[in-house]
mmCIF file of C-alpha atoms and ligand atoms in Angstrom:
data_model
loop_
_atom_site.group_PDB
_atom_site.id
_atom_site.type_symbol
_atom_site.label_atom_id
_atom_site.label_comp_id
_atom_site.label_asym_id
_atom_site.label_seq_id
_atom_site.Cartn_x
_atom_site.Cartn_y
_atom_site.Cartn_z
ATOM 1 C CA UNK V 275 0.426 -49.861 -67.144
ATOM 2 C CA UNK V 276 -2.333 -46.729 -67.347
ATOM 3 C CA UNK V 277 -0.419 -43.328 -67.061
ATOM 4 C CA UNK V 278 -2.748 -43.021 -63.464
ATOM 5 C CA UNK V 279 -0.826 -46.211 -62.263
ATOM 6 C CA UNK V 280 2.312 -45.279 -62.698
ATOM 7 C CA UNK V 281 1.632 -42.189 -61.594
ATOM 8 C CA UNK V 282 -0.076 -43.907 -58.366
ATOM 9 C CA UNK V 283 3.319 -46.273 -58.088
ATOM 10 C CA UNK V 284 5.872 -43.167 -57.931
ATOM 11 C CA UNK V 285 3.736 -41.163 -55.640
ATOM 12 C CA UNK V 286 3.910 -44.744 -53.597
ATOM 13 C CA UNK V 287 7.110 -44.586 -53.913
ATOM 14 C CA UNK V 288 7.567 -40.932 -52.854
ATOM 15 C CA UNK V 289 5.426 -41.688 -49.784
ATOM 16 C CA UNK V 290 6.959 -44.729 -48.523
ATOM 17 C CA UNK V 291 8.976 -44.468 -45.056
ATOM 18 C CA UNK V 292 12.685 -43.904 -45.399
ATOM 19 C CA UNK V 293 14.241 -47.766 -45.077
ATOM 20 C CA UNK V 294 16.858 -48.601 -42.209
ATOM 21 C CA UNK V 295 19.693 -48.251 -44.721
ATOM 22 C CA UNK V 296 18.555 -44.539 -45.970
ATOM 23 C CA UNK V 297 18.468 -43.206 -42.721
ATOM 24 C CA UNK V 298 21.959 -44.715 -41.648
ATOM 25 C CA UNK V 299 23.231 -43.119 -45.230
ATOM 26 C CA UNK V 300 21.743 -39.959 -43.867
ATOM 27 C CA UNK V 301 23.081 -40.071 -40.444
ATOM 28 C CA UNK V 302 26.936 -40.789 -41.643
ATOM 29 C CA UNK V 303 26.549 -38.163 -44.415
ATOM 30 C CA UNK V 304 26.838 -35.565 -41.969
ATOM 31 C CA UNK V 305 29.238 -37.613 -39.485
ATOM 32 C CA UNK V 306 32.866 -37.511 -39.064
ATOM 33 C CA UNK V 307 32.617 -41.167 -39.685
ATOM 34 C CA UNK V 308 34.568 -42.461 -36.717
ATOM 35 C CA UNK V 309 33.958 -46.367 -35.603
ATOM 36 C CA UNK V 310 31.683 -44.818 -32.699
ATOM 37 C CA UNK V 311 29.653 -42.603 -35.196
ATOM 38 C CA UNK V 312 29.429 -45.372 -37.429
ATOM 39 C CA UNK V 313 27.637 -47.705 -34.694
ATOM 40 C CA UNK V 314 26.098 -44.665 -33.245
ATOM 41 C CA UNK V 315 24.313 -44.785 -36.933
ATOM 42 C CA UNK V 316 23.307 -48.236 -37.058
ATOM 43 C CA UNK V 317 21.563 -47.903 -33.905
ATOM 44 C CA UNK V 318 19.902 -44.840 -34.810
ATOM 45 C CA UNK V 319 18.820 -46.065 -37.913
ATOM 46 C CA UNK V 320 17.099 -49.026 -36.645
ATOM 47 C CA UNK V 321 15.267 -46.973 -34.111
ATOM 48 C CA UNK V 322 14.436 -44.702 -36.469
ATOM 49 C CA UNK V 323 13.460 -47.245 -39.167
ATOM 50 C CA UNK V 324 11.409 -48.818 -35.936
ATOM 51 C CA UNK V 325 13.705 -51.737 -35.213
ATOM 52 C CA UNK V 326 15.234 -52.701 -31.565
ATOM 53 C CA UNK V 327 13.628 -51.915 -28.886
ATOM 54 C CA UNK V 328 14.992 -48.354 -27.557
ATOM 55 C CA UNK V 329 12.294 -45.902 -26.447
ATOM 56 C CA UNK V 330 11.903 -42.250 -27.241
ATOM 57 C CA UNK V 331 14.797 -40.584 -27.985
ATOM 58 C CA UNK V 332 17.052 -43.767 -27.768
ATOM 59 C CA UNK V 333 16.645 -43.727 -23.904
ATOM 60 C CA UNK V 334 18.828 -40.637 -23.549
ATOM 61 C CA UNK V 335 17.801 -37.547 -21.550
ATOM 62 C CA UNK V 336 16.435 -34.367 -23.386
ATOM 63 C CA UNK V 337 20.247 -32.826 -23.031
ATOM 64 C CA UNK V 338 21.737 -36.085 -24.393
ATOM 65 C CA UNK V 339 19.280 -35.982 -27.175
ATOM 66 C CA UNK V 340 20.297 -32.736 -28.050
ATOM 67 C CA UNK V 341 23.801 -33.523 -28.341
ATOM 68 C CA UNK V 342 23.215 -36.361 -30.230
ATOM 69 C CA UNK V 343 21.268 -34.520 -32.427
ATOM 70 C CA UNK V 344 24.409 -32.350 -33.344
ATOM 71 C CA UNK V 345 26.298 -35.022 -34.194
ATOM 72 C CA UNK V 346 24.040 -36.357 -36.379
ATOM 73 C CA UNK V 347 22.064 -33.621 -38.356
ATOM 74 C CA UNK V 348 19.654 -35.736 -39.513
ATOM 75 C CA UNK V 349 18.394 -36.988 -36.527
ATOM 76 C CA UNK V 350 14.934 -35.160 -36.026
ATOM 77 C CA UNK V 351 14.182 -33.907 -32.757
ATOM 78 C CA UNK V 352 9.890 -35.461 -33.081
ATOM 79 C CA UNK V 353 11.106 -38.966 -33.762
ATOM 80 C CA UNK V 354 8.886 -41.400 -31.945
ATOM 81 C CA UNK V 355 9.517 -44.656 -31.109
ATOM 82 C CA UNK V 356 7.306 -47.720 -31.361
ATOM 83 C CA UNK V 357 8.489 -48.919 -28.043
ATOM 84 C CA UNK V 358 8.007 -47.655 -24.173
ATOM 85 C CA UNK V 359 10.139 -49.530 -21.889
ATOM 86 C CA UNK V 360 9.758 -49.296 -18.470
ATOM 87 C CA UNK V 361 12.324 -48.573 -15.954
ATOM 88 C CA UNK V 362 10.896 -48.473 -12.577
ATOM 89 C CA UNK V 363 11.010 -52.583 -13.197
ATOM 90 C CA UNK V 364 14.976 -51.887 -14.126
ATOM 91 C CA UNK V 365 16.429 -51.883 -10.545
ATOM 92 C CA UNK V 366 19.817 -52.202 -11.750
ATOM 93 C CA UNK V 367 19.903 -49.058 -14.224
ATOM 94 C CA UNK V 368 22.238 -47.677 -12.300
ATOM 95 C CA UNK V 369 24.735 -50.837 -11.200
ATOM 96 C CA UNK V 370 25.342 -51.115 -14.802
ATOM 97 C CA UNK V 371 25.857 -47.714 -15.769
ATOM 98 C CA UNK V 372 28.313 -47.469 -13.081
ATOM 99 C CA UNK V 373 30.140 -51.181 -14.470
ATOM 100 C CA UNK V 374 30.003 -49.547 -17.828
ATOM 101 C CA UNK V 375 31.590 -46.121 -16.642
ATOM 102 C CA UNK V 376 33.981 -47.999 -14.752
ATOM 103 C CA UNK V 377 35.738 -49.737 -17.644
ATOM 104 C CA UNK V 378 35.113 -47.059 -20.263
ATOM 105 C CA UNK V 379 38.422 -46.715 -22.335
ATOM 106 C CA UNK V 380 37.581 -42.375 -22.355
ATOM 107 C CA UNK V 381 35.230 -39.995 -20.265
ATOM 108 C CA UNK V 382 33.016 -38.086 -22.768
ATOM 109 C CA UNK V 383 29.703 -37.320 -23.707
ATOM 110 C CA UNK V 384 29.839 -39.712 -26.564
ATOM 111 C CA UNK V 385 31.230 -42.438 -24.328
ATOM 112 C CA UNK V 386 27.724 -41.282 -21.707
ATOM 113 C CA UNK V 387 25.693 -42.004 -24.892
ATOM 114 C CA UNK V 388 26.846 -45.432 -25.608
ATOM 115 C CA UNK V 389 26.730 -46.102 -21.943
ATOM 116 C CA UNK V 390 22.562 -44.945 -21.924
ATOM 117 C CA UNK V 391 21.636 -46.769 -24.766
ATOM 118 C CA UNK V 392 23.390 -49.971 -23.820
ATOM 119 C CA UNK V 393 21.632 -49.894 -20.260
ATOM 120 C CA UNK V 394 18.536 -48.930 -22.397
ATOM 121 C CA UNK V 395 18.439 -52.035 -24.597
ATOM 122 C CA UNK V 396 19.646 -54.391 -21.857
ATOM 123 C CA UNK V 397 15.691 -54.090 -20.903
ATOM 124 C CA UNK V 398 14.963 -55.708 -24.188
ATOM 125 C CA UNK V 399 14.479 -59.685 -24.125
ATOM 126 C CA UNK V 400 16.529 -60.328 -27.218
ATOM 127 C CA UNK V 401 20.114 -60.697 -27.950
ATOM 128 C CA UNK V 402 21.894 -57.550 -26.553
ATOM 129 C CA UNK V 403 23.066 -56.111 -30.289
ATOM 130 C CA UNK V 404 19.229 -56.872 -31.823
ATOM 131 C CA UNK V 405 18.009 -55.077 -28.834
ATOM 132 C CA UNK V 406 20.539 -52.208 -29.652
ATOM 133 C CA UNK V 407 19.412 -51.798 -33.126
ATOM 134 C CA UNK V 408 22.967 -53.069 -34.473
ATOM 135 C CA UNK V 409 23.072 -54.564 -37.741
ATOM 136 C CA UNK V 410 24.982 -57.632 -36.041
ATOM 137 C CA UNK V 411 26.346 -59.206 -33.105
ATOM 138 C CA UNK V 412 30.016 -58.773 -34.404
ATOM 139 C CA UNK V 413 29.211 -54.948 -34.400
ATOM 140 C CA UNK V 414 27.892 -55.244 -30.840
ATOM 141 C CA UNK V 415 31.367 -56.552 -29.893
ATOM 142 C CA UNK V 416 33.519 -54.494 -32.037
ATOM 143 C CA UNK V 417 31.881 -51.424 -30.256
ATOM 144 C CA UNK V 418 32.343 -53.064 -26.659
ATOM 145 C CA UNK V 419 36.147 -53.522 -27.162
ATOM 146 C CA UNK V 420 36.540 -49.926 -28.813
ATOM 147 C CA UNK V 421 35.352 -48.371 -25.889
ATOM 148 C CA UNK V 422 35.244 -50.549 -22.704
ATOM 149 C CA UNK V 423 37.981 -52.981 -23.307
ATOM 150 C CA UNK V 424 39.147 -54.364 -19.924
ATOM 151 C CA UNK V 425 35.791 -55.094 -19.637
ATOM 152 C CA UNK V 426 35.483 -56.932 -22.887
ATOM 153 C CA UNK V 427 39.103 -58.653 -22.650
ATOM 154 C CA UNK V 428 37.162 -60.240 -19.588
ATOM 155 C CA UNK V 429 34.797 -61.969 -21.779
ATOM 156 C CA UNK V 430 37.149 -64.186 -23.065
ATOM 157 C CA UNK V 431 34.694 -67.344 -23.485
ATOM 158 C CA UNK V 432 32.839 -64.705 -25.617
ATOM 159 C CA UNK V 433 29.860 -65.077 -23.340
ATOM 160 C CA UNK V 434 26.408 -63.617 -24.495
ATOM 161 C CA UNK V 435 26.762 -59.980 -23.875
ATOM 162 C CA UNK V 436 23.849 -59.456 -21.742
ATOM 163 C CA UNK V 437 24.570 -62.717 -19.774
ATOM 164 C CA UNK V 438 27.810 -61.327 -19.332
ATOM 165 C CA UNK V 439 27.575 -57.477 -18.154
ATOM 166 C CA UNK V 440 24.616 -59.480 -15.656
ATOM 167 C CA UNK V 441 27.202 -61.799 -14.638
ATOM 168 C CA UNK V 442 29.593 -58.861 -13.901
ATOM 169 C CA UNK V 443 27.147 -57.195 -11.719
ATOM 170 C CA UNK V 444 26.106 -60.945 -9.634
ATOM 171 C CA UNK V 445 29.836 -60.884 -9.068
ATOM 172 C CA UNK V 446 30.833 -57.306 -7.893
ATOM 173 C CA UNK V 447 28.205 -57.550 -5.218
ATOM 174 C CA UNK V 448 29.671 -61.208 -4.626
ATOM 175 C CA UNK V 449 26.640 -62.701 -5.250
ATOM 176 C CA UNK V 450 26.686 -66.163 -7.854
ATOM 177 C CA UNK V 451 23.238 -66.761 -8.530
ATOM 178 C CA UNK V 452 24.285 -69.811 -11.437
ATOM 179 C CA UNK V 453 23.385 -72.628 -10.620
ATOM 180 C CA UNK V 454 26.688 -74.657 -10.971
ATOM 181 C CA UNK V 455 30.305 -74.272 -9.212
ATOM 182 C CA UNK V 456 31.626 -73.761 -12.864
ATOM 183 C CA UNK V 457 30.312 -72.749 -16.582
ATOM 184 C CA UNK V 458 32.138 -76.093 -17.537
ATOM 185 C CA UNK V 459 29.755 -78.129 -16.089
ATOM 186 C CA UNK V 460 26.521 -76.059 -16.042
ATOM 187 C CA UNK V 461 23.746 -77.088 -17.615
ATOM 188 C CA UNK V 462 22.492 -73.762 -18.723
ATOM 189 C CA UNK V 463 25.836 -73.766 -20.814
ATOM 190 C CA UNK V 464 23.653 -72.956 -23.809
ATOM 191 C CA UNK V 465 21.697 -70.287 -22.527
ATOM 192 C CA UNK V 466 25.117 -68.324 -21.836
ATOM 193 C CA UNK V 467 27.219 -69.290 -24.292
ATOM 194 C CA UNK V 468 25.248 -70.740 -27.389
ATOM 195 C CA UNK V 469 25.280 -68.780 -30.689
ATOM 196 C CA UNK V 470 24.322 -65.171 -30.583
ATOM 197 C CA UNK V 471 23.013 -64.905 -34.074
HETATM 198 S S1 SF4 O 663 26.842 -71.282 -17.815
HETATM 199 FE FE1 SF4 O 663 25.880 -71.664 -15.838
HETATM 200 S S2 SF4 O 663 27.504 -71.177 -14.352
HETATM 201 FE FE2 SF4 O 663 28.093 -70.219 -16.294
HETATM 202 S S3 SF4 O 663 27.279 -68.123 -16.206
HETATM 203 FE FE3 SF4 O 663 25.724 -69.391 -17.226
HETATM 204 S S4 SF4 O 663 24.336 -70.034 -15.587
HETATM 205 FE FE4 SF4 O 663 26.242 -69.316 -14.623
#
């Protein structure tokens, strides 16, 4: 290779965006490294590395952000994200923040987070932990039991997640939109209980 190319090929290098694992490096460097920081990081890191589907800044509000932002040092404040979901369509933002706050295992701002992002990504149309940015779906409900676990001891067909906290909300207002008396013998059994993957 010609001095110039190599030259050409490190400048490249220099240049090129920050991958999903170098920005979750980043983000625990600074962390205390708890299991909620550690998720916290995956999920940033895909949304930073342009992954998932979160909007700008992760679907939190500006004060949010800003607390996030001193957990995680960093997390720059201009981030963009590819996406723009919309949630005037998402009529029940608010059912399942409340399902979500009602089972949370502590009352915090980190636990508020969590809570906002999940809500956030349920708008997605993929599997609830892709739509999170989580590197996998055993992540998705490691971080489910850590900090809503009645809720996730419910789940004890290990349900899709999003099927599930849906299913949750059909029920509370005593509603059973399914199709059959029981799972057992529902022929959508796949679509709410296949693999997750
Ligand atoms: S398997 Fe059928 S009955 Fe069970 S939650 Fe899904 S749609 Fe409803």
């Amino acid at each position: 290779l010609a001095i110039e190319d190599i030259s050409m090929q490190a400048q490249a290098m220099t240049l090129a965006a920050p991958t999903r694992q170098q920005f979750y490096e980043r983000l625990l460097a600074g962390s205390d490294s708890s299991a909620n920081a550690i998720w916290l990081a995956q999920i940033i890191a895909s949304w930073q590395a342009g992954e998932g589907v979160l909007p700008d800044k992760l679907g939190l509000s500006d004060l949010q952000f800003d607390q996030l932002r001193q957990r995680f040092l960093s997390l720059d404040a201009d981030t963009n994200s590819a996406n723009s979901l919309d949630f005037s369509r998402m009529l029940e933002k608010q059912d399942l923040e409340q399902l979500l706050r009602k089972y949370a295992a502590t009352s915090n701002e980190e636990t508020e987070w969590l809570i906002t992002i999940i809500v956030a990504a349920c708008l997605g149309s993929d599997h609830l932990w892709h739509d999170l940015g989580l590197w996998s779906r055993k992540d998705l409900s490691a971080m489910l039991k850590h900090n809503f676990p009645e809720m996730a001891a419910r789940n004890s067909k290990d349900m899709k997640w999003k099927k599930f906290l849906y299913k949750q909300l059909c029920e509370a207002e005593g509603l059973y939109l399914c199709r059959a008396p029981s799972c057992e013998v529902c022929q959508d059994y796949p679509a709410c209980f296949g693999p997750e993957d």
